Amino acid sequence: MDTVQLVEVSPRDGLQNEKTVLSVDSKVELINRSVAAGVRRVEAVSFVNPARVPQMAGAEEVMAQVPRVDGVSYIGLVLNRRGLDRALAAGVDEVNVVVVSTDEFSTRNQGCTVAEGVSAWTDIAAAAQAAGVRTTVTIATAFGCPFSGNVDPAWVTDLIGQVAQAGPDEIALADTIGVGVPAQVRALAAGAARNAPGVALRWHFHNTRNTGYANAMTALDLGAQALDASIGGFGGCPFAPAATGNIASEDLIYALDRSGVSTGVKLEALAETAIWLGDQLSKAVPGQLSRAGNFPPA
């Protein structure tokens, strides 16, 4: 049977663009529910300036309360050395560093150019590796930018080669605004195979134009080791206008289960948590399975 890791990103990407700011206890409950459902990699927190992204405040408090279960790995998003220092002190198992593919989005999102982002990643990677922490570098807007438009796959492939020089454990390719299609997935997978051979690939899709699930299944066919998803399909980026949420974890697991792909994650538990999270956010659940209220056995 084929296998793939589900990386649950609802505690980070799922919450960072919501008007309702959840309490630390509610964030921990979301993580608890994810782990109880069988998720083994959780992007739990973001060590960014809470003045810029107030939804991500309380990262240290969340990490102090997450369940420490054998085989469960907690990921912290970091953008600079200050963020890395906080992440290491808080006891994360992995760090995820974002490098943006276009200067305009990178400047708006992270206050630096692409070249400066690559330099920051290289510095963070060396320090994280010295501390014995697993590293992922995410290339954001890999499929398109809300400000610069289409992004040439050849440029993203070149950028993959640049970030690979720092020796990441994993490279994630992110469709930050949900414009990608399977043909782009195939082009980027081929580029990664050329410029970062042997490095595990993780994929991050938003469903803005209803292509997220097709992209995820295409990535799986091309050997993806991990797929990001967010319970309920919540998510978005404060600096990406009109981008909607991530693909919904429960909808993705439904497709994977029915396709004979093993994840170890319980579909009904995810769907029930999606409804719970919608109540917490006072918002309708974007995901189709939970909204329909029909959880057939996979």
Coordinates of N, CA, C and O in Angstrom, one line a residue, residues 1 13 15 29 47 79 81 107 125 131 142 147 155 165 173 186-187 189 213 227 238 248 254 257-258 270 277 279 286:
M1 N 0.8 -1.2 0.0 CA 0.0 0.0 0.0 C 0.9 1.2 0.0 O 1.9 1.3 0.7
D13 N -1.3 27.8 9.7 CA -1.8 28.5 8.5 C -3.3 28.6 8.6 O -4.0 29.5 8.1
L15 N -5.2 29.3 11.1 CA -5.6 30.3 12.0 C -5.1 31.7 11.7 O -5.6 32.7 12.2
E29 N -6.1 22.6 22.3 CA -7.2 21.6 22.0 C -7.2 21.2 20.6 O -7.4 20.0 20.3
F47 N 6.6 31.6 15.0 CA 7.4 32.5 15.8 C 7.6 33.8 15.1 O 8.8 34.1 14.7
L79 N 11.2 32.9 10.6 CA 11.5 33.7 9.5 C 12.9 34.4 9.7 O 13.5 34.9 8.7
R81 N 16.6 34.7 12.7 CA 17.3 34.1 13.8 C 16.6 34.3 15.2 O 16.7 33.4 16.0
T107 N 9.0 41.1 0.0 CA 9.1 42.4 0.7 C 7.9 42.7 1.6 O 8.0 43.1 2.7
A125 N 19.3 27.6 8.8 CA 19.5 26.2 8.6 C 20.7 25.7 9.3 O 20.7 24.6 10.0
A131 N 21.8 22.5 16.2 CA 21.0 22.3 17.4 C 20.3 20.9 17.3 O 19.6 20.5 18.3
A142 N 5.2 29.6 -5.2 CA 5.9 28.8 -6.2 C 5.1 28.6 -7.4 O 5.6 28.3 -8.5
F147 N 0.9 39.7 -6.7 CA 1.4 41.0 -7.1 C 2.2 40.9 -8.4 O 2.1 41.8 -9.3
W155 N 12.4 29.5 -12.9 CA 13.0 30.3 -11.8 C 12.8 29.6 -10.5 O 13.7 29.5 -9.7
Q165 N 21.3 24.0 -1.3 CA 22.7 24.1 -0.9 C 22.9 24.1 0.6 O 24.0 23.7 1.1
L173 N 7.0 23.0 -1.5 CA 6.6 23.9 -2.6 C 5.1 24.3 -2.3 O 4.2 23.4 -2.3
R186 N 3.7 18.9 -12.0 CA 4.7 18.0 -12.7 C 6.0 18.8 -13.1 O 7.1 18.2 -12.9
A187 N 5.8 20.0 -13.5 CA 7.0 20.8 -13.9 C 8.0 21.0 -12.7 O 9.2 20.9 -12.8
A189 N 8.0 19.3 -9.8 CA 8.6 18.0 -9.3 C 9.8 17.6 -10.2 O 10.8 17.1 -9.6
Y213 N -7.0 19.8 -4.6 CA -7.0 18.3 -4.5 C -6.5 17.6 -5.7 O -5.7 16.6 -5.5
L227 N 2.1 15.9 2.5 CA 1.1 16.8 1.9 C 0.6 17.6 3.1 O 0.2 17.1 4.1
P238 N -2.3 36.6 5.5 CA -2.7 38.0 5.7 C -2.1 38.9 4.6 O -2.6 40.0 4.4
A248 N -8.7 20.9 2.7 CA -9.2 20.4 4.0 C -8.6 19.1 4.3 O -8.7 18.2 3.4
Y254 N -10.2 11.6 2.9 CA -11.2 10.8 2.2 C -10.7 10.3 0.9 O -10.8 9.2 0.5
D257 N -7.8 7.7 1.5 CA -8.3 6.5 1.9 C -8.9 5.7 0.8 O -8.7 4.5 0.6
R258 N -9.8 6.4 0.0 CA -10.5 5.7 -1.1 C -9.6 5.3 -2.2 O -9.9 4.5 -3.1
L270 N -11.2 13.8 12.2 CA -10.9 15.1 11.6 C -12.2 15.9 11.2 O -12.2 17.1 11.4
L277 N -14.0 23.3 15.1 CA -13.2 24.5 14.8 C -14.0 25.6 14.2 O -13.9 26.8 14.5
D279 N -17.1 26.2 14.9 CA -17.8 26.8 16.1 C -16.9 27.7 16.8 O -17.3 28.8 17.2
P286 N -15.3 25.5 5.5 CA -15.1 25.5 4.0 C -15.1 24.1 3.4 O -15.5 23.9 2.3

